[in-house]
Coordinates of C-alpha atoms in Angstrom, one line a residue:
M22 CA 87.2 248.8 125.9
K23 CA 89.5 249.4 128.7
I24 CA 88.2 247.2 131.8
L25 CA 88.9 247.0 135.3
L26 CA 88.5 243.8 137.0
T27 CA 88.4 243.4 140.5
G28 CA 89.3 240.4 142.3
G29 CA 91.0 240.1 138.6
A30 CA 93.2 237.3 139.9
G31 CA 90.5 234.9 140.8
Y32 CA 89.0 231.8 139.2
I33 CA 86.2 233.3 136.7
A34 CA 87.9 236.8 137.0
S35 CA 90.9 235.2 135.1
H36 CA 89.1 233.6 132.6
T37 CA 87.1 236.4 131.9
C38 CA 90.6 238.4 131.5
V39 CA 91.6 236.1 128.5
E40 CA 88.0 236.4 127.0
L41 CA 88.5 240.2 127.1
A42 CA 91.9 240.3 125.7
Q43 CA 91.3 238.0 123.1
A44 CA 87.8 240.0 122.2
G45 CA 89.8 243.2 121.8
H46 CA 89.6 244.6 125.1
E47 CA 92.3 245.9 127.3
P48 CA 91.7 244.3 131.1
V49 CA 93.3 245.7 133.6
I50 CA 93.7 243.8 137.3
V51 CA 93.1 245.1 141.0
D52 CA 93.7 242.3 143.3
N53 CA 94.3 241.9 147.1
Y54 CA 95.3 237.9 147.0
V55 CA 93.6 237.3 149.6
N56 CA 91.3 234.2 148.0
S57 CA 93.9 234.3 144.7
C58 CA 97.5 234.1 143.6
P59 CA 99.6 236.5 141.1
E60 CA 100.5 233.6 139.0
A61 CA 97.2 233.3 138.0
I62 CA 97.9 236.6 136.2
R63 CA 101.4 235.3 135.0
R64 CA 98.9 232.5 133.4
V65 CA 96.9 234.9 131.5
E66 CA 99.6 236.6 129.9
Q67 CA 101.4 233.4 128.8
I68 CA 97.7 232.2 127.1
I69 CA 97.2 235.5 125.7
G70 CA 101.0 236.3 124.5
R71 CA 101.2 240.1 126.5
P72 CA 101.5 241.7 129.7
V73 CA 97.7 242.7 131.5
P74 CA 98.5 245.8 133.8
H75 CA 97.7 244.5 137.1
Y76 CA 97.4 246.4 140.9
E77 CA 97.8 245.1 144.2
A78 CA 95.4 246.8 146.5
D79 CA 92.3 246.1 148.4
V80 CA 89.4 247.4 146.7
S81 CA 88.0 249.1 149.9
D82 CA 90.7 251.5 150.1
R83 CA 89.8 254.5 148.6
A84 CA 93.0 256.2 148.2
A85 CA 95.0 253.3 146.3
M86 CA 91.3 253.0 144.1
D87 CA 91.3 256.7 142.9
R88 CA 95.1 256.0 142.1
I89 CA 94.2 252.9 139.4
F90 CA 91.5 255.6 138.3
E91 CA 93.7 258.5 137.8
E92 CA 96.4 256.3 135.8
N93 CA 93.8 254.6 133.5
A94 CA 90.4 256.1 131.4
F95 CA 88.1 253.1 132.1
D96 CA 85.4 252.6 129.9
C97 CA 83.5 249.6 132.3
V98 CA 84.6 247.6 135.7
I99 CA 83.6 244.0 136.1
H100 CA 83.6 243.6 140.1
F101 CA 84.7 240.5 140.7
A102 CA 85.6 240.7 144.6
G103 CA 84.5 239.5 147.6
L104 CA 84.7 236.4 149.5
K105 CA 82.6 233.8 148.3
A106 CA 82.3 230.6 150.3
V107 CA 78.8 229.7 151.7
G108 CA 79.9 227.6 155.0
E109 CA 82.5 230.4 155.7
S110 CA 79.9 233.0 155.5
V111 CA 77.7 231.3 157.9
A112 CA 80.6 230.9 160.0
Q113 CA 81.7 234.4 159.8
P114 CA 78.8 236.6 158.7
L115 CA 80.4 239.8 160.1
R116 CA 83.6 239.4 157.4
Y117 CA 81.5 238.6 155.0
Y118 CA 79.1 241.7 155.2
R119 CA 81.9 243.9 156.4
N120 CA 84.4 243.0 153.0
N121 CA 81.7 242.2 150.2
L122 CA 79.7 245.8 151.1
D123 CA 82.3 247.9 151.6
T124 CA 84.5 246.8 148.5
T125 CA 81.0 247.8 146.4
L126 CA 80.5 250.9 148.2
T127 CA 84.4 252.2 147.7
L128 CA 84.2 251.0 144.1
C129 CA 80.9 252.9 143.6
E130 CA 82.1 256.1 145.1
T131 CA 85.5 255.6 143.5
M132 CA 83.5 255.2 140.2
Q133 CA 81.0 258.4 140.2
A134 CA 83.9 260.5 141.8
H135 CA 85.9 259.6 138.4
G136 CA 82.9 259.9 135.8
V137 CA 82.8 255.6 135.1
K138 CA 79.3 254.8 135.2
R139 CA 79.6 251.2 133.6
L140 CA 79.7 248.4 135.8
V141 CA 79.0 244.7 135.4
F142 CA 78.2 243.0 138.8
S143 CA 79.4 239.2 139.6
S144 CA 76.1 238.2 141.7
S145 CA 75.2 235.1 142.2
A146 CA 72.0 232.4 142.0
T147 CA 72.0 232.7 145.7
V148 CA 69.9 235.6 145.7
Y149 CA 66.8 233.9 144.7
G150 CA 66.6 231.6 147.9
N151 CA 64.6 228.9 148.1
L152 CA 62.3 229.2 145.5
P153 CA 59.5 226.5 145.5
T154 CA 59.6 226.2 141.9
V155 CA 62.5 225.5 139.1
P156 CA 64.0 227.0 136.8
Y157 CA 64.8 230.0 138.3
R158 CA 63.8 233.5 136.0
E159 CA 65.3 236.8 137.0
D160 CA 61.2 238.3 137.5
M161 CA 60.7 236.1 140.4
T162 CA 60.8 237.6 143.8
S163 CA 63.3 236.3 146.4
A164 CA 62.6 233.7 148.8
G165 CA 65.1 235.0 151.3
C166 CA 68.4 234.2 151.1
T167 CA 69.9 231.1 153.3
N168 CA 73.3 231.9 154.1
P169 CA 75.4 235.4 154.3
Y170 CA 77.3 235.5 151.3
G171 CA 73.9 235.3 149.5
W172 CA 72.6 238.2 151.2
T173 CA 75.7 240.5 150.7
K174 CA 75.0 239.7 147.1
F175 CA 71.6 240.4 147.4
M176 CA 72.2 243.6 149.1
I177 CA 74.8 244.9 146.9
E178 CA 72.1 244.3 143.7
K179 CA 70.2 247.0 145.7
I180 CA 72.3 249.3 146.0
L181 CA 73.4 249.1 142.4
E182 CA 69.8 249.2 141.5
G183 CA 69.4 252.2 143.7
Q184 CA 72.1 254.1 141.9
S185 CA 71.5 253.7 138.2
T186 CA 67.9 254.9 139.3
A187 CA 69.8 257.5 141.1
D188 CA 71.6 258.5 138.2
H189 CA 70.4 257.6 134.9
E190 CA 74.1 257.7 133.2
W191 CA 74.7 254.6 134.9
S192 CA 74.1 251.2 133.2
V193 CA 74.3 248.0 135.3
V194 CA 74.5 244.5 134.6
L195 CA 73.7 242.2 137.2
L196 CA 75.1 238.7 136.1
R197 CA 73.7 236.0 138.2
Y198 CA 75.5 233.0 137.5
F199 CA 74.6 229.5 139.0
N200 CA 77.7 227.0 139.5
P201 CA 81.0 227.4 137.5
I202 CA 83.3 224.6 137.4
G203 CA 85.5 223.6 134.5
A204 CA 89.2 225.2 133.6
H205 CA 91.1 227.0 130.4
E206 CA 91.6 224.1 128.2
S207 CA 95.3 225.3 128.3
G208 CA 95.3 224.0 131.7
L209 CA 97.0 226.8 132.8
I210 CA 94.2 228.3 134.8
G211 CA 92.0 226.9 136.4
E212 CA 90.3 226.7 140.6
D213 CA 92.8 227.0 142.7
P214 CA 91.5 227.6 146.3
A215 CA 93.9 227.8 149.6
G216 CA 93.8 225.2 151.8
I217 CA 90.8 222.6 151.9
P218 CA 88.3 223.4 148.9
N219 CA 85.1 225.0 150.1
N220 CA 83.3 224.0 146.1
L221 CA 82.5 220.5 145.0
M222 CA 84.5 220.1 141.7
P223 CA 87.9 220.9 143.4
Y224 CA 87.4 218.3 146.0
V225 CA 86.1 215.9 143.5
A226 CA 89.7 216.7 141.8
K227 CA 91.7 216.8 144.5
V228 CA 90.3 213.4 145.8
A229 CA 90.9 211.9 142.1
V230 CA 94.9 212.7 142.0
G231 CA 94.9 211.4 145.7
E232 CA 95.7 214.7 147.3
L233 CA 92.5 214.3 149.5
E234 CA 91.5 210.6 150.7
K235 CA 87.7 210.9 149.8
L236 CA 85.1 213.3 149.2
S237 CA 82.0 213.8 151.5
I238 CA 78.8 214.3 149.8
F239 CA 76.5 216.7 152.1
G240 CA 73.3 215.1 152.3
N241 CA 71.4 212.5 150.5
D242 CA 67.7 213.1 151.5
Y243 CA 67.0 216.1 149.6
P244 CA 63.7 215.6 147.5
T245 CA 65.5 214.9 144.2
P246 CA 65.8 212.1 142.3
D247 CA 69.2 210.5 143.7
G248 CA 68.7 212.2 147.2
T249 CA 71.4 214.5 146.5
G250 CA 71.5 218.6 145.5
V251 CA 71.0 219.4 142.2
R252 CA 72.5 222.3 140.6
D253 CA 73.3 224.0 137.3
Y254 CA 76.9 223.5 136.7
I255 CA 78.0 225.8 134.1
H256 CA 81.8 226.0 132.2
V257 CA 83.4 228.8 133.3
V258 CA 85.4 229.4 129.9
D259 CA 81.1 230.2 129.1
L260 CA 80.8 232.1 131.7
A261 CA 83.7 234.6 131.1
R262 CA 82.7 235.1 127.6
G263 CA 78.8 236.1 129.1
H264 CA 81.0 238.9 130.9
V265 CA 82.6 239.7 127.4
L266 CA 79.0 240.6 126.2
A267 CA 77.8 242.2 129.2
C268 CA 80.4 244.9 128.8
D269 CA 79.2 245.4 125.3
Y270 CA 75.7 245.5 126.3
A271 CA 76.3 248.0 129.2
A272 CA 78.2 250.4 126.7
S273 CA 75.4 250.6 124.8
H274 CA 72.7 250.7 127.1
E275 CA 71.4 252.6 130.1
G276 CA 69.5 251.3 133.5
C277 CA 70.0 248.1 135.3
E278 CA 69.4 244.7 133.7
I279 CA 69.2 241.2 135.7
I280 CA 70.9 238.1 133.7
N281 CA 71.1 234.6 134.7
L282 CA 74.2 233.3 133.2
G283 CA 73.5 229.1 133.5
T284 CA 72.8 226.4 131.6
G285 CA 69.6 225.6 132.1
H286 CA 69.6 222.2 133.2
G287 CA 70.2 220.7 136.6
Y288 CA 72.8 218.0 137.5
S289 CA 73.0 216.0 141.1
V290 CA 76.3 216.0 142.8
L291 CA 76.2 212.5 142.1
D292 CA 75.7 212.8 138.4
L293 CA 78.9 214.9 138.5
V294 CA 80.8 212.4 140.9
Q295 CA 80.0 209.8 138.1
T296 CA 80.9 211.6 134.9
F297 CA 83.8 212.8 136.5
I298 CA 84.8 209.2 136.7
R299 CA 83.9 208.3 133.4
V300 CA 85.2 211.1 131.1
N301 CA 88.4 210.9 133.4
H302 CA 89.0 207.0 134.0
V303 CA 89.7 208.1 137.4
D304 CA 87.9 206.7 141.0
V305 CA 86.6 209.2 143.4
P306 CA 85.9 207.1 146.9
Y307 CA 83.0 209.6 148.7
V308 CA 80.7 209.3 151.6
I309 CA 77.4 210.6 152.6
A310 CA 77.7 213.3 155.2
P311 CA 74.9 215.5 157.0
R312 CA 73.7 218.6 154.6
R313 CA 75.8 221.8 155.3
P314 CA 73.5 224.5 157.0
G315 CA 72.8 227.2 154.3
D316 CA 72.0 224.5 151.5
I317 CA 69.3 223.9 149.4
A318 CA 67.9 221.0 147.4
E319 CA 68.1 222.3 143.5
N320 CA 68.3 225.3 141.8
W321 CA 69.1 226.0 137.8
A322 CA 68.7 229.0 135.4
D323 CA 66.4 229.9 133.0
P324 CA 68.6 231.5 130.5
T325 CA 66.1 233.0 127.7
K326 CA 66.8 236.7 128.7
A327 CA 70.7 235.7 128.5
R328 CA 70.2 234.5 124.7
A329 CA 67.9 237.7 124.2
L330 CA 69.7 240.4 125.3
L331 CA 73.6 239.1 125.3
G332 CA 72.9 236.8 122.2
W333 CA 75.2 234.6 124.7
Q334 CA 74.3 230.5 125.4
A335 CA 76.3 228.2 127.4
E336 CA 78.4 225.6 124.7
K337 CA 80.5 223.5 126.6
T338 CA 79.1 220.0 128.3
L339 CA 79.4 218.5 131.7
E340 CA 81.8 216.4 130.1
D341 CA 84.0 219.1 128.8
M342 CA 83.5 220.7 132.5
C343 CA 85.0 217.6 134.5
R344 CA 87.9 216.6 131.8
D345 CA 89.1 220.5 131.7
T346 CA 89.2 220.4 135.6
F347 CA 91.1 217.3 135.5
R348 CA 93.5 218.1 133.4
F349 CA 94.2 221.4 135.6
Q350 CA 94.6 219.7 138.5
Q351 CA 96.9 217.3 136.7
K352 CA 99.1 219.9 135.5
N353 CA 98.6 221.7 138.7
P354 CA 98.8 219.0 141.7
K355 CA 99.7 222.1 144.2
G356 CA 97.9 224.9 142.5
Y357 CA 99.2 228.0 140.9
R358 CA 101.4 227.8 144.7
G359 CA 103.0 224.5 143.4

């Protein structure tokens, strides 16, 4: 299949591009590089040994998207494009709603106009909100999102569900994934946030190599075994494999399916930090800071549906995630821009 990846130079998307190519598909990338870097595409090409067609454009630009669809006969789209930092979304809600909803609406209108009706959407476990019981299952009703980023994912899911109901030729897979970390085993691609990282693992890695002084752990008074937040950390390569299988599923089914991608295990922030220190033989100084707005105590996935519908399950361990992250950080101390 020829598959368009919106936001295709990003962290999860670049790894998905590798897995798609290695599975025999033809990935095409569109990205405006607001939160990514063209170097990631060059690294992907180095891994797979061939060029990847790519366009520099904003997915909310209808004219640009029409040109891309006119030049390519796409079988499926994976929609990654969007702003994704929880804390930033709390501080800049209008920017998040405008960007994430506009890109999705423009993409769907373009797809409809060009007769492309298979879509895999990069959603998030944040749509569940702060549910009282774990693990989270796809049939659970949202408790209400705790931040604007989560609400944009929730709203986009509703938009896509509505479209697939109105036009039965649409096949939509909503992938709710939990906390992606890790990097490709080559060390060529990984998470490369611009500026100070918003997510835990890249911050840990930067402290470990001395680029940042210390890690701030936001809250140690949650109702969890060690007081720190508990999350379902999933290796980005496992997550990428899930997207490949979701495209295959979308090609043979109609309607809309919600599918969790997670390991089914929760690890605390301190679990992750201590595992990182142990497997990489480094020190990671940390301090306890106040809780961040929008964070919740714990969440992890029930991945049963992914096994049943996609034949997918996570294979890599927390040790793999920590080891691969540190390898990327050591090889790329300044990221793609270094």
